Short mmCIF file of C-alpha atoms in Angstrom, two decimals:
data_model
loop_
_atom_site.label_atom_id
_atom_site.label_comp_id
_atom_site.label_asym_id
_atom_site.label_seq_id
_atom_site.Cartn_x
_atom_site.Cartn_y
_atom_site.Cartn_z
CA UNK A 1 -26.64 56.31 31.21
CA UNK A 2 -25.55 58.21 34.23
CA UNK A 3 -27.30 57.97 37.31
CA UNK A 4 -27.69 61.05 39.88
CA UNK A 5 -26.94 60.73 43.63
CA UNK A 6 -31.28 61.60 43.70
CA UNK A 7 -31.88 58.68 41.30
CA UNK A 8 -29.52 56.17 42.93
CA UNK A 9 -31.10 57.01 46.45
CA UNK A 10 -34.06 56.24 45.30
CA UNK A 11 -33.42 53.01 43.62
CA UNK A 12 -31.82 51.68 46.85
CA UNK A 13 -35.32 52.48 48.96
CA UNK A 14 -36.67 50.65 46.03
CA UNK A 15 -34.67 47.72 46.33
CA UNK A 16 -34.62 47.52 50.25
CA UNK A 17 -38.85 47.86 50.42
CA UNK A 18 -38.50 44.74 47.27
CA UNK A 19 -36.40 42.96 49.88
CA UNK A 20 -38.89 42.92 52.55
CA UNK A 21 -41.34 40.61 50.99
CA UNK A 22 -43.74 42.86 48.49
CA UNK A 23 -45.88 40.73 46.97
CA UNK A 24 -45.65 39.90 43.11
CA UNK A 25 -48.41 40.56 41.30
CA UNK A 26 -48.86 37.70 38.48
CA UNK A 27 -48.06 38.98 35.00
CA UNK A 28 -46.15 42.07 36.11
CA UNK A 29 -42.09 41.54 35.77
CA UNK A 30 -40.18 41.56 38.84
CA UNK A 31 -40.56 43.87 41.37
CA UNK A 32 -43.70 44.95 40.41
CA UNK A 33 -45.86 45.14 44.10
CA UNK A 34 -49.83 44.98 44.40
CA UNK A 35 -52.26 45.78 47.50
CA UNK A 36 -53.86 43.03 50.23
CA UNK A 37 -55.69 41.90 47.19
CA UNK A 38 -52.72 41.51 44.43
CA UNK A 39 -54.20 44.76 42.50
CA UNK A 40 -51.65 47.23 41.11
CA UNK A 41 -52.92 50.75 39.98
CA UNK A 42 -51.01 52.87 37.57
CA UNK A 43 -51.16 56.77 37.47
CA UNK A 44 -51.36 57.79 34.21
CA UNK A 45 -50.10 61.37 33.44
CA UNK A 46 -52.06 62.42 30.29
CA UNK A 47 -51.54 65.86 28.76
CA UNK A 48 -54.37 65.07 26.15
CA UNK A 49 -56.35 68.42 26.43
CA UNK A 50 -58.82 68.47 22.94
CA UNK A 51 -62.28 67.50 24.07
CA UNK A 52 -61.85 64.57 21.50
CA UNK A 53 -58.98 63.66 22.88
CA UNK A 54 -59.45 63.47 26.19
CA UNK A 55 -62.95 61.42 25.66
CA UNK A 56 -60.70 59.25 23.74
CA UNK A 57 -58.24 58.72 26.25
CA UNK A 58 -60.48 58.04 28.94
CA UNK A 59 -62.23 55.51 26.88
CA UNK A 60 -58.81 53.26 26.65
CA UNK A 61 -58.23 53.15 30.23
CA UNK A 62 -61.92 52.69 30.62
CA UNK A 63 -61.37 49.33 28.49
CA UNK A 64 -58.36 48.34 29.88
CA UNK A 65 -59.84 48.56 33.19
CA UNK A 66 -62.32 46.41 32.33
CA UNK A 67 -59.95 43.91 30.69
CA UNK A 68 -57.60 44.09 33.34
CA UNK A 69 -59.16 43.90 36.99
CA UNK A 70 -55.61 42.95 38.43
CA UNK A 71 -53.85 45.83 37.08
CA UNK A 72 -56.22 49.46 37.19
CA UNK A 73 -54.96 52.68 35.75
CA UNK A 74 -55.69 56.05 37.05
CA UNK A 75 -56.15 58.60 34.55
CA UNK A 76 -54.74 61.80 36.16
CA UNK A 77 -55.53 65.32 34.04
CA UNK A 78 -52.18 67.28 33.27
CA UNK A 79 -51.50 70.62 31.31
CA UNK A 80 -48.66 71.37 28.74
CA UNK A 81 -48.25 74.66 30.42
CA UNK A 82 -45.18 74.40 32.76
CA UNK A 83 -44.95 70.42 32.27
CA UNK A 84 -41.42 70.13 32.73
CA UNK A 85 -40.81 72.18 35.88
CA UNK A 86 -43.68 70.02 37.48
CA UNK A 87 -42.15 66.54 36.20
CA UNK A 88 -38.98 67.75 37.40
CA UNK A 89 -40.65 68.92 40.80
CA UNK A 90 -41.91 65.52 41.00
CA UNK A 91 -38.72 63.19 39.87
CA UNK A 92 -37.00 65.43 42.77
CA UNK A 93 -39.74 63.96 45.22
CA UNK A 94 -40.11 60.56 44.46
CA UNK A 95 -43.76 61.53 43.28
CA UNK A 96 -43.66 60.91 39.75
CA UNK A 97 -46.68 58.90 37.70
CA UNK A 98 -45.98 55.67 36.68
CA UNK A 99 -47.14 56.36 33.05
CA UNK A 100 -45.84 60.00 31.55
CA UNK A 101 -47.13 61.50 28.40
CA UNK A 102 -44.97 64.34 27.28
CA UNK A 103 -42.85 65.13 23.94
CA UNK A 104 -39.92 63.98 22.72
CA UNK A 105 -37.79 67.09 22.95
CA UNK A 106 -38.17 66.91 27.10
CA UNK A 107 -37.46 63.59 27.30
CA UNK A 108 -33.34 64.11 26.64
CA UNK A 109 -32.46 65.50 30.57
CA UNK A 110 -35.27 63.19 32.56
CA UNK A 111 -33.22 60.21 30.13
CA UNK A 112 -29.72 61.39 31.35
CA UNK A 113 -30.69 62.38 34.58
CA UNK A 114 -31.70 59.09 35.42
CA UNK A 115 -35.66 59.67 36.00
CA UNK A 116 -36.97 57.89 33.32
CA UNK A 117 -36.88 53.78 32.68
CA UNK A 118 -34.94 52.17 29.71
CA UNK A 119 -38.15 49.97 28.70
CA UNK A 120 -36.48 49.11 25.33
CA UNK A 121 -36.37 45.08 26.82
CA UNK A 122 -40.05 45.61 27.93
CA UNK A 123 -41.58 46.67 24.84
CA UNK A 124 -43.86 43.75 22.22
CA UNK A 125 -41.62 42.92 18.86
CA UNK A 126 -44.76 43.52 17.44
CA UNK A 127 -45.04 47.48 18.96
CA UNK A 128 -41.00 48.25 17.84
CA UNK A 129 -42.10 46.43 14.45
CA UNK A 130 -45.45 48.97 13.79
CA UNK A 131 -43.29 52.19 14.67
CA UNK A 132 -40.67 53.20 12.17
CA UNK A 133 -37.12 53.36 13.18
CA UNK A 134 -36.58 56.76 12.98
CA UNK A 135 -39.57 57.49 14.99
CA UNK A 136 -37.59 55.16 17.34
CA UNK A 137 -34.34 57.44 17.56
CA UNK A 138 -36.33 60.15 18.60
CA UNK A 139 -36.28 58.46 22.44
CA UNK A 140 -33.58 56.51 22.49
CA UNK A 141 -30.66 57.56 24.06
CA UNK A 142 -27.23 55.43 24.65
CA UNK A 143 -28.98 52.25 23.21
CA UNK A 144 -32.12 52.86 25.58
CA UNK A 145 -35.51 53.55 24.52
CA UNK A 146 -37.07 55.84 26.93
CA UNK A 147 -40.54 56.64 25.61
CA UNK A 148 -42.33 55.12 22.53
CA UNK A 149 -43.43 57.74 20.31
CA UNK A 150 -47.07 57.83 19.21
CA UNK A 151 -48.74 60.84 17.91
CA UNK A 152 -46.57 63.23 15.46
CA UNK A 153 -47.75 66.71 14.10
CA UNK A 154 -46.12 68.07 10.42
CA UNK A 155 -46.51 72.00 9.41
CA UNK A 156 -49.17 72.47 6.79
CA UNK A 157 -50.54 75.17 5.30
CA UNK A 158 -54.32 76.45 5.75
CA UNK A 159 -55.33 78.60 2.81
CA UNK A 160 -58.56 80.04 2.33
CA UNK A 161 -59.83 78.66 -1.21
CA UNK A 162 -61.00 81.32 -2.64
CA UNK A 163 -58.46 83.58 -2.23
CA UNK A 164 -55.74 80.64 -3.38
CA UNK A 165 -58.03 79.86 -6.98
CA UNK A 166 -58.30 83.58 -7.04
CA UNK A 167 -54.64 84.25 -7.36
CA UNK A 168 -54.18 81.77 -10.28
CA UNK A 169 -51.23 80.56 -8.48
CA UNK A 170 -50.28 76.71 -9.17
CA UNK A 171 -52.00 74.55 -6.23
CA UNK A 172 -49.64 72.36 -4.73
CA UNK A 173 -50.56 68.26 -3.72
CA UNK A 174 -47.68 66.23 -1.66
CA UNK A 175 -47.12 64.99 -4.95
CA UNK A 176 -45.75 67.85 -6.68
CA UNK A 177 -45.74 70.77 -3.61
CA UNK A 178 -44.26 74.17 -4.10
CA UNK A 179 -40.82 75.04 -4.12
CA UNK A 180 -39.85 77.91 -1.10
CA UNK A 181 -39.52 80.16 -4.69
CA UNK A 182 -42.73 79.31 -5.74
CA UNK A 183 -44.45 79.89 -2.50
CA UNK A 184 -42.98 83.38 -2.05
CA UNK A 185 -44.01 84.14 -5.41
CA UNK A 186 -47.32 82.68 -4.71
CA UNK A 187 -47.18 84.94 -1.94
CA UNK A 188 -47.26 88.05 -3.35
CA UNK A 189 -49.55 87.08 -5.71
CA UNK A 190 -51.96 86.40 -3.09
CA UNK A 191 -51.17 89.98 -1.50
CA UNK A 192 -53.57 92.81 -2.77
CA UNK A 193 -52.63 96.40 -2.19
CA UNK A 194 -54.26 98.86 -0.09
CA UNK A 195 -54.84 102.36 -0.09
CA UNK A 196 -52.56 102.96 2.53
CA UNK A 197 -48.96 101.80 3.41
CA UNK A 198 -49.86 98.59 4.44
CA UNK A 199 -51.50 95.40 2.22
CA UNK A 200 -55.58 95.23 2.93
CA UNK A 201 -54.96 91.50 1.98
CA UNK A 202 -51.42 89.55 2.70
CA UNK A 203 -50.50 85.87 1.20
CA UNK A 204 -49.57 84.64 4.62
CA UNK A 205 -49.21 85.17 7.98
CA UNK A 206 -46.30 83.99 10.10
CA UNK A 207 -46.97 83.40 13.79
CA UNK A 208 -43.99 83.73 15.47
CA UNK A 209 -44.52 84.26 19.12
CA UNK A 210 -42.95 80.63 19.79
CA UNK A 211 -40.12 80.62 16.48
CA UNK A 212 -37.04 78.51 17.08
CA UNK A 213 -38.79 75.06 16.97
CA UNK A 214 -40.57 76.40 13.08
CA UNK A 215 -37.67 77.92 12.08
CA UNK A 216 -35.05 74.49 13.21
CA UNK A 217 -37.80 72.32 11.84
CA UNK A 218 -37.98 73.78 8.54
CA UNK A 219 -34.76 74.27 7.97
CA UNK A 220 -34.44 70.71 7.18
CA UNK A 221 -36.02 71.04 3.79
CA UNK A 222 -33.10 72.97 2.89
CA UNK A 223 -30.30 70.40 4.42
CA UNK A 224 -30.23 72.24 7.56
CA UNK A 225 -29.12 70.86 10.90
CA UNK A 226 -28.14 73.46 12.95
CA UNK A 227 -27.32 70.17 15.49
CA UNK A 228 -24.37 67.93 14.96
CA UNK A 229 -22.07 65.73 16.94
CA UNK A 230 -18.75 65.87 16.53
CA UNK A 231 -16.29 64.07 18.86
CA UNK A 232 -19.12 63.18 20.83
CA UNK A 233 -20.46 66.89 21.69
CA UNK A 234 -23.56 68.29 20.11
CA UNK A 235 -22.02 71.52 18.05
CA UNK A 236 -24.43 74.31 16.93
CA UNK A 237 -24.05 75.36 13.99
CA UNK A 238 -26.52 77.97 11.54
CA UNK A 239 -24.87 78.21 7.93
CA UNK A 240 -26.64 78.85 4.83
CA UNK A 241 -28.54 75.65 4.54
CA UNK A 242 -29.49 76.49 8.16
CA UNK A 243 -30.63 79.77 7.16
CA UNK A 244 -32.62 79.95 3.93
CA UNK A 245 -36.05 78.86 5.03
CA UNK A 246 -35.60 82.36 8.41
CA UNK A 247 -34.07 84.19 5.67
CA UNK A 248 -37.36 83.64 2.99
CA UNK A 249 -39.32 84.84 6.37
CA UNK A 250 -37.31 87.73 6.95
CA UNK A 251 -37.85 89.00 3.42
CA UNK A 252 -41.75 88.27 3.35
CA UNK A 253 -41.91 90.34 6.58
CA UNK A 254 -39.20 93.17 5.87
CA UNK A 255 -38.82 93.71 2.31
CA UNK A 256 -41.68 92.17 0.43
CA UNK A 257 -44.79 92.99 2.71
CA UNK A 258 -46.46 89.61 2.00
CA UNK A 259 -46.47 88.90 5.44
CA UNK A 260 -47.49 91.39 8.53
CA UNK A 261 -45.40 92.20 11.27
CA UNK A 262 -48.16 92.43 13.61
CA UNK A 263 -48.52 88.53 13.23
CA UNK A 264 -44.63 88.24 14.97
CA UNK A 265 -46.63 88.21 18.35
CA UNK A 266 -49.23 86.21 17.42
CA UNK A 267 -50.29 82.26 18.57
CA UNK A 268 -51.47 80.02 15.96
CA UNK A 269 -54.57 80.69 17.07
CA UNK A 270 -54.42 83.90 17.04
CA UNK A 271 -53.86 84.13 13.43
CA UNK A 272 -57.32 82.40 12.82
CA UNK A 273 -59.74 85.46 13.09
CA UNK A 274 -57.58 87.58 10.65
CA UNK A 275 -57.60 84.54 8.41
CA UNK A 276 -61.48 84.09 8.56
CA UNK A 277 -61.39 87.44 7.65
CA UNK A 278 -59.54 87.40 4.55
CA UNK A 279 -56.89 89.12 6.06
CA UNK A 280 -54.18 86.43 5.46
CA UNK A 281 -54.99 83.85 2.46
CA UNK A 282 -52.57 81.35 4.16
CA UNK A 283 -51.46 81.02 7.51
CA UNK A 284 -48.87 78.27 8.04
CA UNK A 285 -50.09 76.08 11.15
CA UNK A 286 -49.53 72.50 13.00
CA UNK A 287 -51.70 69.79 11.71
CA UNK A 288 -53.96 69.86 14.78
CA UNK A 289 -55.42 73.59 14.22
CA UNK A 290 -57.61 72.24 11.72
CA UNK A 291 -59.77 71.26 14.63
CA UNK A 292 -59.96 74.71 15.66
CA UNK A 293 -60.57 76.28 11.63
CA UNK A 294 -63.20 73.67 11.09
CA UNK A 295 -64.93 74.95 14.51
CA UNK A 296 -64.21 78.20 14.41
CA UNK A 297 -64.61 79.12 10.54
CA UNK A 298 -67.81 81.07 9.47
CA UNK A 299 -70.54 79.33 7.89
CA UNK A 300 -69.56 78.97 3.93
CA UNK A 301 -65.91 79.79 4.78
CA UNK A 302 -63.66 77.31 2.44
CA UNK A 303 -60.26 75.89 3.41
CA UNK A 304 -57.64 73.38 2.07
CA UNK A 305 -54.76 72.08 3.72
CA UNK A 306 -51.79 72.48 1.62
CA UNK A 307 -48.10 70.71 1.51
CA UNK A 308 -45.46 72.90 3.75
CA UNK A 309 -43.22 74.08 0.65
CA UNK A 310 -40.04 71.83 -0.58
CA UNK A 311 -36.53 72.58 -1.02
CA UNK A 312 -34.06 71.71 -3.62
CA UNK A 313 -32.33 68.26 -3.70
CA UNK A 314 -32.82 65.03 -1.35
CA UNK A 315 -34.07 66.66 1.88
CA UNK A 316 -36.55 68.79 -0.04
CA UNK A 317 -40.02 67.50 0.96
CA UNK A 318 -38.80 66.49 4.18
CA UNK A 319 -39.21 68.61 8.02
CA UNK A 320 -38.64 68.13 11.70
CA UNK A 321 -41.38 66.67 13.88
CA UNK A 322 -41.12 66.49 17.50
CA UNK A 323 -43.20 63.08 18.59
CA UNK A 324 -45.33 62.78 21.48
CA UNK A 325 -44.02 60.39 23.83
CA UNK A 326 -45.08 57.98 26.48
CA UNK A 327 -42.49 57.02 28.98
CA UNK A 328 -42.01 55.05 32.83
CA UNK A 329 -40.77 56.33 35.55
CA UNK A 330 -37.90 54.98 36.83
CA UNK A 331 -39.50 54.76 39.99
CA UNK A 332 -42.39 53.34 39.29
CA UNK A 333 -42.19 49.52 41.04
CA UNK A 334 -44.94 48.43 37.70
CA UNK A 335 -42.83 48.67 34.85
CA UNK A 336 -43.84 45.84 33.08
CA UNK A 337 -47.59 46.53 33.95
CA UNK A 338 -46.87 50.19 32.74
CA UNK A 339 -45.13 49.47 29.43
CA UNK A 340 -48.53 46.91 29.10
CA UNK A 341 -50.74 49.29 29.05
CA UNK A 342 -48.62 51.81 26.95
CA UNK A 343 -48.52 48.79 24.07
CA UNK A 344 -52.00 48.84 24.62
CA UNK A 345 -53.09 52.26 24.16
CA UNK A 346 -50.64 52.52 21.22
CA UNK A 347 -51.29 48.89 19.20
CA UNK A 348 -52.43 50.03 15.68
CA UNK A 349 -56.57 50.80 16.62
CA UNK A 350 -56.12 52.37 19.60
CA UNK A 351 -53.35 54.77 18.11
CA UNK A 352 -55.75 56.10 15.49
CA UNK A 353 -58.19 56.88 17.99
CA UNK A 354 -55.97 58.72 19.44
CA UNK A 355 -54.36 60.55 16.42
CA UNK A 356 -58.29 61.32 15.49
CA UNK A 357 -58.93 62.56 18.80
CA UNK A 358 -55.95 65.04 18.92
CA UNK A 359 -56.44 65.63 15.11
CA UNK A 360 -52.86 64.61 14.29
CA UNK A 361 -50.83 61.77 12.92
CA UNK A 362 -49.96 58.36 14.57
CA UNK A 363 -46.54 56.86 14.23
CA UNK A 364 -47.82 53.77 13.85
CA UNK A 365 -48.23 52.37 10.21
CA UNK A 366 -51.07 49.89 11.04
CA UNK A 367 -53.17 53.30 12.64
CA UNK A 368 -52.03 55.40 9.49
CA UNK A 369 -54.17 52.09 7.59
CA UNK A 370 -57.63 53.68 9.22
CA UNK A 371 -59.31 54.83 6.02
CA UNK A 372 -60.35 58.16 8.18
CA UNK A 373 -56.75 59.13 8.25
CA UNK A 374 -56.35 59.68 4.54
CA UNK A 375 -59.67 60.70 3.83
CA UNK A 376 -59.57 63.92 1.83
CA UNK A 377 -62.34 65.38 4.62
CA UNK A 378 -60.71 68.27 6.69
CA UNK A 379 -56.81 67.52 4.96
CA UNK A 380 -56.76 64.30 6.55
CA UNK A 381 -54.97 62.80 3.30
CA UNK A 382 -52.47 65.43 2.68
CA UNK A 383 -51.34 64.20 6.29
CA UNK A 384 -50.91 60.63 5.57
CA UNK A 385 -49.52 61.32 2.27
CA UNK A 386 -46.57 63.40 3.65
CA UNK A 387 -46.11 60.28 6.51
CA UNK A 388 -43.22 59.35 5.04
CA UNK A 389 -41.28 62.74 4.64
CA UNK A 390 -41.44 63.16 8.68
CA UNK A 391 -38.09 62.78 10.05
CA UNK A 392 -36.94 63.38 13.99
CA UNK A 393 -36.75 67.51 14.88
CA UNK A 394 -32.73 68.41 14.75
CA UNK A 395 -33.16 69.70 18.45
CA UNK A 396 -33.59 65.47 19.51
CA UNK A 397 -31.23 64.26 22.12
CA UNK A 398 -29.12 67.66 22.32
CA UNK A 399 -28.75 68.28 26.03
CA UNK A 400 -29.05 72.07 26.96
CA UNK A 401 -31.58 73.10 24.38
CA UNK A 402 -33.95 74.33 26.10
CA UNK A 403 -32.02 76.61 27.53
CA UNK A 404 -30.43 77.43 24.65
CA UNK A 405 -34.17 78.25 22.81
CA UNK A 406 -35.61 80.05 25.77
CA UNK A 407 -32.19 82.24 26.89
CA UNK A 408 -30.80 82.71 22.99
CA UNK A 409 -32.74 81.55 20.16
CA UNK A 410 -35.88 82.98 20.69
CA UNK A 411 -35.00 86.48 21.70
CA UNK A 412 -32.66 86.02 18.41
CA UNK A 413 -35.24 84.49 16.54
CA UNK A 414 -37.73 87.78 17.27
CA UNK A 415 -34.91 89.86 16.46
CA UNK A 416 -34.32 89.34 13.27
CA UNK A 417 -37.76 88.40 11.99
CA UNK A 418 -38.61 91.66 13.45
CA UNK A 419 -35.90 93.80 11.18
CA UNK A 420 -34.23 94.60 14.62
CA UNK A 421 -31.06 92.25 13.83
CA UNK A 422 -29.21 91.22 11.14
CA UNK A 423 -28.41 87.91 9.87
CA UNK A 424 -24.70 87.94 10.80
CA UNK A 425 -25.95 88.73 14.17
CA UNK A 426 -28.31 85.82 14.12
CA UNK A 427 -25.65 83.39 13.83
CA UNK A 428 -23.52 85.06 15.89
CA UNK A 429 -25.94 84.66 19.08
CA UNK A 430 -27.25 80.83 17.78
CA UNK A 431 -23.79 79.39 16.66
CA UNK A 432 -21.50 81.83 19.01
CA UNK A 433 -23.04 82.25 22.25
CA UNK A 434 -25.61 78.70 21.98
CA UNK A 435 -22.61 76.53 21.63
CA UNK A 436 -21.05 78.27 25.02
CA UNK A 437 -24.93 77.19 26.53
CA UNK A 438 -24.38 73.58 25.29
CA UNK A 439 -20.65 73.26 25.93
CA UNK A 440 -21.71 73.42 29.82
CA UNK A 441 -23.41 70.45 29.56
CA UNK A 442 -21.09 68.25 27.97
CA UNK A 443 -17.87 68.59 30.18
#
């Protein structure tokens, strides 16, 4: 892993301050320093931001404070908004938390840059047991593990049930979901005709103001990658397997009206209202916004959670997820105590609080074993029954890509969901002018 002049600067003050007789504090690893008293504290960067959530977060490092009077944590209140500008303003400073929740599509620069620990050595058996491997790829990088992932989020889709038994379109289980043929047909028959131009009722409703990581995501049900590695450079690629799932979108939106244009602007949550409505029988959504539908929906309002739609052959049922992460700095002089307290708040209990609190799933199979996570209240089971067709986001470990979503794909993206490009175009900007963004950072 290649270390900056910043990083290596840093690790020397480090090593010069361990020289000068720090005290150890007993049960940390080496290095780690306490106060007059031999008490550590760890700052603990938590971007938790559901009221659940947060109560449940405080309420760990409430216990382990209690458990551990030697070693205190220090919950500190972050944001998503602007997260890694800030973590970058503070690796620059020397500043950073000891203990950093984020997600594991950040995590690929702070890795290579040097700002984040390689606490693969640190970590239980038992912890790198209870989290599937491919969970584990998603932050490891050069043979070190950089974050261990704990809370992942699949697409769904949130249909209104009256509407969907209405339509007398097949309902779909994990078991036996729709195909991407049968959902556009189940589409339009959940659009009804107004007496205008437009639909007074449309099957779904797309929300596209953030679309590259949807659109990468679900690509994968249809063997897409869009990311490969080829002589050791990430290549970009957006071929017809790439394509299918934008191109079913495109259609919906431009040629078969079954899903509004106005909803190309629109948040998640922003789609809600219009769904209450009736306005949209299904609006395709992360697994968290049932939190907001169940709090949100009118009294007597019905909903189901639904299977995203499958493609054709072995990749079918599968999509993208992007994990979120909890990592060391590779500042912090309390690894050990750190990574302690991460196996703590992620051991198999204390990860399904936390996947209840946020409303999502746990990477853990021992949490996924909590009998509230596949109850069939509020879609919790159609969650843990599509567990196992979660696979790491295409975008994992490819170093320039977010630049390459926020300066090309998602003004492309908009573009051509929006019938102002076409689909040569699209792969023109992704495949021709995103590999010239990632080719900069692999020289």
């Amino acid at each position: 892993m290649r270390t900056p002049a910043r990083t290596r600067l840093r690790t020397a003050t480090a090593a010069l301050a361990a020289t000068l007789g720090l005290a150890l504090v007993a049960g940390c690893s080496q290095g780690d320093t306490g106060d007059a008293h031999g008490r550590i504290t760890l700052e603990f960067l938590s971007l938790a931001w559901q009221q659940d959530s947060v109560a449940a977060n405080k309420a760990l490092v409430k216990e382990w404070n209690t458990a551990h009077p030697d070693v205190q944590v220090k919950y500190v209140q972050g944001s998503w908004d602007g997260i890694h500008d800030q973590l970058l303003t503070s690796f620059e400073g020397g500043a950073a938390p000891d203990i950093i929740h984020d997600d594991a599509s950040d995590l690929t620069d702070f890795a290579y840059g040097g700002d984040l620990a390689d606490i693969g050595k640190l970590l239980p058996a038992s912890l790198k047991r209870d989290i599937p491997g491919q969970s584990w790829n998603t932050t490891t990088y050069d043979k070190g593990v950089y974050g261990v992932p704990f809370l992942q989020e699949p697409r769904v889709l949130i249909a209104n049930t009256k509407l969907l038994k209405a339509s007398g379109a097949r309902i779909p289980t994990a078991a036996h979901p729709w195909s991407w043929a049968e959902f556009e047909q189940a589409s339009k028959k959940m659009t009804v005709k107004g007496s205008g131009s437009r639909p007074e009722q449309y099957g779904v409703a797309w929300s596209m103001k953030e679309p590259v990581s949807q659109s990468v995501n679900l690509s994968v049900s249809t063997g897409g990658t869009i990311f490969s590695r080829a002589a050791g450079k990430n290549k970009v690629a957006f071929d017809p397997a790439e394509s299918a799932v934008s191109q079913l979108i495109n259609r919906q939106i431009n040629v078969e009206h079954t899903s509004p244009k106005s909803s190309l602007g629109m948040s998640g949550s922003d789609t809600l209202p219009g769904f209450f409505a009736g306005k949209y029988a299904m609006v395709p959504l992360n697994f968290s916004y049932r939190q907001q539908v169940k709090q949100q929906a009118p009294k007597g309002f019905q909903w189901t959670v639904l299977p995203l739609p499958a493609g054709s052959g072995a990749a079918g049922e599968t999509q993208g997820v992007v994990p979120q992460t909890l990592s060391v700095s590779q500042d912090s002089a309390h690894k050990q105590a750190a990574v302690d307290f991460i196996s703590f708040l992620t051991q198999g209990k204390n990860a399904a609080r936390l996947a209840l609190g946020d409303w999502m799933l746990p990477t853990s199979t021992s949490a996924l074993k909590d009998p509230a996570l596949s109850s069939p209240k509020d879609g919790w089971n159609t969650g843990s029954q599509i567990f196992g067709n979660l696979v790491p986001s295409p975008v994992l470990g490819v170093r320039g890509y977010a630049e390459w979503k926020d300066k090309i794909a998602t003004p492309a993206f908009q573009n051509y969901y929006n019938g102002s490009g076409t689909l040569g175009s699209l792969r023109t900007k992704l495949a021709g002018d995103g590999q010239r963004v990632l080719d900069r950072y692999q020289r």
